Amino acid sequence: MQRTKLEPLTHKYIKKWMAKLKLTEFKYTVEFASLKGDYALVSTDEETRHITIEFDPRAFKTEEEVEQTIVHELLHARINDYVELVEEIIRTHITNPKT
């Protein structure tokens, strides 16, 4: 898919699914690069509450693929948030067994 067509779709679906997944407290950045086989990659900075998603425009053929990929990547961001919480709970219980 051409980047000129992909870019507006990414923003449309990221906004839609960030709201549905309760990620509205995060800011996001979209980047485009050749990812050698991956549709997209996501990274999350929990401290700054920022999500970066890199897309490979050549990987996409349909709008449906774009939306499905965005949902998949945003779920990674949401789950990463929960992993951080669980790790903090575990650290608390290891250092203070009475909690």
Short mmCIF file of N, CA and C in Angstrom, two decimals:
data_model
loop_
_atom_site.label_atom_id
_atom_site.label_comp_id
_atom_site.label_asym_id
_atom_site.label_seq_id
_atom_site.Cartn_x
_atom_site.Cartn_y
_atom_site.Cartn_z
N MET A 1 0.86 -1.17 0.00
CA MET A 1 0.00 0.00 0.00
C MET A 1 0.90 1.24 0.00
N GLN A 2 0.51 2.24 -0.72
CA GLN A 2 1.30 3.47 -0.76
C GLN A 2 1.20 4.19 0.59
N ARG A 3 2.32 4.78 0.98
CA ARG A 3 2.35 5.49 2.26
C ARG A 3 1.30 6.59 2.31
N THR A 4 1.05 7.26 1.21
CA THR A 4 0.06 8.35 1.19
C THR A 4 -1.34 7.84 1.51
N LYS A 5 -1.62 6.60 1.19
CA LYS A 5 -2.91 6.00 1.55
C LYS A 5 -2.87 5.41 2.96
N LEU A 6 -1.74 4.82 3.33
CA LEU A 6 -1.60 4.16 4.62
C LEU A 6 -1.61 5.14 5.79
N GLU A 7 -0.93 6.25 5.64
CA GLU A 7 -0.77 7.17 6.78
C GLU A 7 -2.10 7.65 7.36
N PRO A 8 -3.05 8.15 6.57
CA PRO A 8 -4.32 8.57 7.17
C PRO A 8 -5.09 7.41 7.81
N LEU A 9 -4.96 6.22 7.24
CA LEU A 9 -5.63 5.05 7.83
C LEU A 9 -5.05 4.72 9.19
N THR A 10 -3.73 4.84 9.33
CA THR A 10 -3.12 4.53 10.62
C THR A 10 -3.65 5.46 11.70
N HIS A 11 -3.73 6.74 11.41
CA HIS A 11 -4.23 7.69 12.41
C HIS A 11 -5.70 7.42 12.73
N LYS A 12 -6.48 7.15 11.72
CA LYS A 12 -7.91 6.87 11.91
C LYS A 12 -8.11 5.69 12.86
N TYR A 13 -7.42 4.58 12.58
CA TYR A 13 -7.63 3.38 13.38
C TYR A 13 -6.90 3.42 14.72
N ILE A 14 -5.79 4.09 14.79
CA ILE A 14 -5.12 4.22 16.09
C ILE A 14 -6.02 5.00 17.05
N LYS A 15 -6.58 6.10 16.60
CA LYS A 15 -7.48 6.88 17.47
C LYS A 15 -8.69 6.06 17.88
N LYS A 16 -9.28 5.35 16.93
CA LYS A 16 -10.46 4.52 17.22
C LYS A 16 -10.13 3.47 18.29
N TRP A 17 -9.04 2.73 18.10
CA TRP A 17 -8.74 1.61 18.97
C TRP A 17 -8.06 2.03 20.27
N MET A 18 -7.37 3.16 20.28
CA MET A 18 -6.84 3.65 21.56
C MET A 18 -8.00 3.96 22.50
N ALA A 19 -9.06 4.52 21.97
CA ALA A 19 -10.24 4.81 22.79
C ALA A 19 -10.87 3.52 23.29
N LYS A 20 -11.06 2.55 22.41
CA LYS A 20 -11.69 1.29 22.80
C LYS A 20 -10.86 0.51 23.81
N LEU A 21 -9.53 0.60 23.71
CA LEU A 21 -8.64 -0.14 24.60
C LEU A 21 -8.21 0.68 25.82
N LYS A 22 -8.84 1.83 26.00
CA LYS A 22 -8.56 2.69 27.16
C LYS A 22 -7.08 3.10 27.22
N LEU A 23 -6.55 3.49 26.08
CA LEU A 23 -5.17 3.95 25.98
C LEU A 23 -5.10 5.46 25.71
N THR A 24 -6.16 6.17 25.99
CA THR A 24 -6.21 7.59 25.64
C THR A 24 -5.25 8.45 26.46
N GLU A 25 -4.71 7.91 27.55
CA GLU A 25 -3.74 8.68 28.33
C GLU A 25 -2.36 8.66 27.67
N PHE A 26 -2.20 7.85 26.63
CA PHE A 26 -0.95 7.77 25.89
C PHE A 26 -0.98 8.71 24.69
N LYS A 27 0.17 9.24 24.35
CA LYS A 27 0.39 9.92 23.08
C LYS A 27 0.97 8.87 22.13
N TYR A 28 0.93 9.14 20.84
CA TYR A 28 1.49 8.16 19.91
C TYR A 28 2.22 8.84 18.76
N THR A 29 3.14 8.07 18.19
CA THR A 29 3.88 8.48 17.01
C THR A 29 3.80 7.35 16.00
N VAL A 30 3.63 7.70 14.74
CA VAL A 30 3.62 6.74 13.65
C VAL A 30 4.88 6.95 12.82
N GLU A 31 5.56 5.85 12.52
CA GLU A 31 6.75 5.90 11.67
C GLU A 31 6.60 4.86 10.56
N PHE A 32 7.32 5.07 9.48
CA PHE A 32 7.26 4.15 8.35
C PHE A 32 8.68 3.72 8.00
N ALA A 33 8.86 2.41 7.84
CA ALA A 33 10.18 1.87 7.53
C ALA A 33 10.02 0.48 6.92
N SER A 34 11.06 0.02 6.29
CA SER A 34 11.09 -1.35 5.81
C SER A 34 11.39 -2.25 7.00
N LEU A 35 10.47 -3.16 7.30
CA LEU A 35 10.61 -4.00 8.49
C LEU A 35 10.96 -5.45 8.16
N LYS A 36 11.24 -5.73 6.92
CA LYS A 36 11.72 -7.05 6.49
C LYS A 36 10.84 -8.19 6.99
N GLY A 37 9.58 -8.16 6.60
CA GLY A 37 8.68 -9.26 6.93
C GLY A 37 7.64 -8.96 7.98
N ASP A 38 7.88 -7.98 8.83
CA ASP A 38 6.89 -7.59 9.83
C ASP A 38 5.97 -6.52 9.26
N TYR A 39 4.72 -6.58 9.66
CA TYR A 39 3.77 -5.54 9.26
C TYR A 39 4.05 -4.26 10.05
N ALA A 40 4.27 -4.46 11.37
CA ALA A 40 4.45 -3.31 12.25
C ALA A 40 5.19 -3.75 13.51
N LEU A 41 5.76 -2.77 14.19
CA LEU A 41 6.41 -2.98 15.48
C LEU A 41 5.96 -1.88 16.42
N VAL A 42 5.77 -2.23 17.68
CA VAL A 42 5.33 -1.23 18.66
C VAL A 42 6.34 -1.15 19.79
N SER A 43 6.55 0.05 20.29
CA SER A 43 7.33 0.24 21.52
C SER A 43 6.55 1.21 22.40
N THR A 44 6.64 0.96 23.69
CA THR A 44 5.89 1.75 24.66
C THR A 44 6.84 2.30 25.70
N ASP A 45 6.76 3.59 25.97
CA ASP A 45 7.51 4.21 27.06
C ASP A 45 6.52 4.50 28.17
N GLU A 46 6.58 3.70 29.22
CA GLU A 46 5.60 3.82 30.31
C GLU A 46 5.78 5.13 31.08
N GLU A 47 7.01 5.60 31.20
CA GLU A 47 7.25 6.83 31.96
C GLU A 47 6.62 8.04 31.28
N THR A 48 6.81 8.14 29.97
CA THR A 48 6.27 9.29 29.25
C THR A 48 4.88 9.03 28.69
N ARG A 49 4.41 7.77 28.84
CA ARG A 49 3.09 7.37 28.33
C ARG A 49 3.02 7.64 26.82
N HIS A 50 3.99 7.08 26.11
CA HIS A 50 4.09 7.30 24.67
C HIS A 50 4.24 5.97 23.94
N ILE A 51 3.47 5.82 22.88
CA ILE A 51 3.50 4.63 22.04
C ILE A 51 4.05 5.02 20.67
N THR A 52 5.01 4.26 20.18
CA THR A 52 5.52 4.45 18.83
C THR A 52 5.21 3.18 18.04
N ILE A 53 4.56 3.35 16.90
CA ILE A 53 4.28 2.21 16.02
C ILE A 53 4.95 2.47 14.68
N GLU A 54 5.80 1.52 14.28
CA GLU A 54 6.44 1.56 12.97
C GLU A 54 5.67 0.65 12.02
N PHE A 55 5.37 1.13 10.84
CA PHE A 55 4.65 0.36 9.83
C PHE A 55 5.52 0.18 8.60
N ASP A 56 5.40 -0.99 7.98
CA ASP A 56 6.03 -1.22 6.69
C ASP A 56 4.94 -1.10 5.63
N PRO A 57 4.88 0.00 4.90
CA PRO A 57 3.80 0.20 3.92
C PRO A 57 3.69 -0.92 2.90
N ARG A 58 4.80 -1.55 2.55
CA ARG A 58 4.76 -2.60 1.52
C ARG A 58 4.05 -3.87 2.01
N ALA A 59 3.88 -4.02 3.31
CA ALA A 59 3.28 -5.24 3.86
C ALA A 59 1.75 -5.25 3.72
N PHE A 60 1.15 -4.09 3.56
CA PHE A 60 -0.31 -3.98 3.59
C PHE A 60 -0.92 -3.99 2.20
N LYS A 61 -1.98 -4.76 2.08
CA LYS A 61 -2.73 -4.81 0.82
C LYS A 61 -4.13 -4.21 0.98
N THR A 62 -4.72 -4.35 2.18
CA THR A 62 -6.10 -3.90 2.37
C THR A 62 -6.23 -3.04 3.63
N GLU A 63 -7.29 -2.27 3.67
CA GLU A 63 -7.59 -1.46 4.85
C GLU A 63 -7.86 -2.35 6.06
N GLU A 64 -8.48 -3.49 5.83
CA GLU A 64 -8.75 -4.43 6.93
C GLU A 64 -7.45 -4.90 7.58
N GLU A 65 -6.42 -5.15 6.79
CA GLU A 65 -5.12 -5.55 7.34
C GLU A 65 -4.54 -4.44 8.21
N VAL A 66 -4.73 -3.20 7.79
CA VAL A 66 -4.23 -2.07 8.56
C VAL A 66 -4.92 -2.05 9.93
N GLU A 67 -6.23 -2.14 9.94
CA GLU A 67 -6.96 -2.09 11.21
C GLU A 67 -6.59 -3.27 12.11
N GLN A 68 -6.54 -4.46 11.55
CA GLN A 68 -6.19 -5.64 12.36
C GLN A 68 -4.79 -5.51 12.95
N THR A 69 -3.87 -4.99 12.19
CA THR A 69 -2.50 -4.82 12.67
C THR A 69 -2.44 -3.79 13.79
N ILE A 70 -3.18 -2.72 13.65
CA ILE A 70 -3.20 -1.69 14.68
C ILE A 70 -3.78 -2.25 15.98
N VAL A 71 -4.86 -3.00 15.89
CA VAL A 71 -5.43 -3.62 17.09
C VAL A 71 -4.39 -4.53 17.74
N HIS A 72 -3.73 -5.34 16.95
CA HIS A 72 -2.71 -6.25 17.46
C HIS A 72 -1.60 -5.49 18.19
N GLU A 73 -1.08 -4.45 17.57
CA GLU A 73 0.03 -3.69 18.16
C GLU A 73 -0.42 -2.93 19.41
N LEU A 74 -1.62 -2.37 19.39
CA LEU A 74 -2.10 -1.65 20.57
C LEU A 74 -2.39 -2.60 21.73
N LEU A 75 -2.77 -3.82 21.43
CA LEU A 75 -2.92 -4.82 22.50
C LEU A 75 -1.58 -5.10 23.17
N HIS A 76 -0.50 -5.12 22.39
CA HIS A 76 0.83 -5.24 22.99
C HIS A 76 1.07 -4.09 23.96
N ALA A 77 0.74 -2.89 23.55
CA ALA A 77 0.94 -1.72 24.41
C ALA A 77 0.11 -1.84 25.69
N ARG A 78 -1.13 -2.27 25.58
CA ARG A 78 -2.01 -2.42 26.74
C ARG A 78 -1.48 -3.49 27.68
N ILE A 79 -1.07 -4.62 27.12
CA ILE A 79 -0.56 -5.72 27.95
C ILE A 79 0.76 -5.33 28.61
N ASN A 80 1.61 -4.60 27.91
CA ASN A 80 2.86 -4.12 28.51
C ASN A 80 2.58 -3.30 29.76
N ASP A 81 1.52 -2.52 29.72
CA ASP A 81 1.11 -1.71 30.87
C ASP A 81 0.78 -2.62 32.06
N TYR A 82 0.04 -3.69 31.82
CA TYR A 82 -0.31 -4.63 32.88
C TYR A 82 0.92 -5.39 33.38
N VAL A 83 1.83 -5.73 32.51
CA VAL A 83 3.04 -6.44 32.90
C VAL A 83 3.83 -5.59 33.89
N GLU A 84 3.94 -4.30 33.62
CA GLU A 84 4.65 -3.40 34.54
C GLU A 84 3.99 -3.40 35.91
N LEU A 85 2.67 -3.37 35.96
CA LEU A 85 1.94 -3.40 37.22
C LEU A 85 2.21 -4.70 37.97
N VAL A 86 2.13 -5.82 37.29
CA VAL A 86 2.37 -7.13 37.91
C VAL A 86 3.80 -7.21 38.43
N GLU A 87 4.77 -6.73 37.66
CA GLU A 87 6.16 -6.75 38.11
C GLU A 87 6.33 -5.92 39.37
N GLU A 88 5.68 -4.79 39.46
CA GLU A 88 5.76 -3.95 40.65
C GLU A 88 5.14 -4.66 41.85
N ILE A 89 4.02 -5.31 41.66
CA ILE A 89 3.38 -6.06 42.75
C ILE A 89 4.30 -7.18 43.23
N ILE A 90 4.91 -7.90 42.31
CA ILE A 90 5.83 -8.98 42.68
C ILE A 90 7.02 -8.43 43.45
N ARG A 91 7.61 -7.33 42.98
CA ARG A 91 8.74 -6.72 43.69
C ARG A 91 8.34 -6.33 45.11
N THR A 92 7.16 -5.78 45.26
CA THR A 92 6.67 -5.36 46.58
C THR A 92 6.54 -6.56 47.50
N HIS A 93 6.01 -7.66 47.01
CA HIS A 93 5.82 -8.85 47.84
C HIS A 93 7.13 -9.55 48.15
N ILE A 94 8.09 -9.46 47.27
CA ILE A 94 9.39 -10.09 47.54
C ILE A 94 10.13 -9.31 48.62
N THR A 95 10.08 -7.99 48.56
CA THR A 95 10.80 -7.18 49.53
C THR A 95 10.05 -7.03 50.85
N ASN A 96 8.75 -7.22 50.84
CA ASN A 96 7.95 -7.09 52.06
C ASN A 96 6.89 -8.20 52.08
N PRO A 97 7.24 -9.38 52.58
CA PRO A 97 6.32 -10.52 52.53
C PRO A 97 5.02 -10.30 53.30
N LYS A 98 4.95 -9.30 54.16
CA LYS A 98 3.72 -9.06 54.93
C LYS A 98 2.67 -8.30 54.13
N THR A 99 3.01 -7.86 52.94
CA THR A 99 2.02 -7.12 52.14
C THR A 99 1.10 -8.05 51.41
#
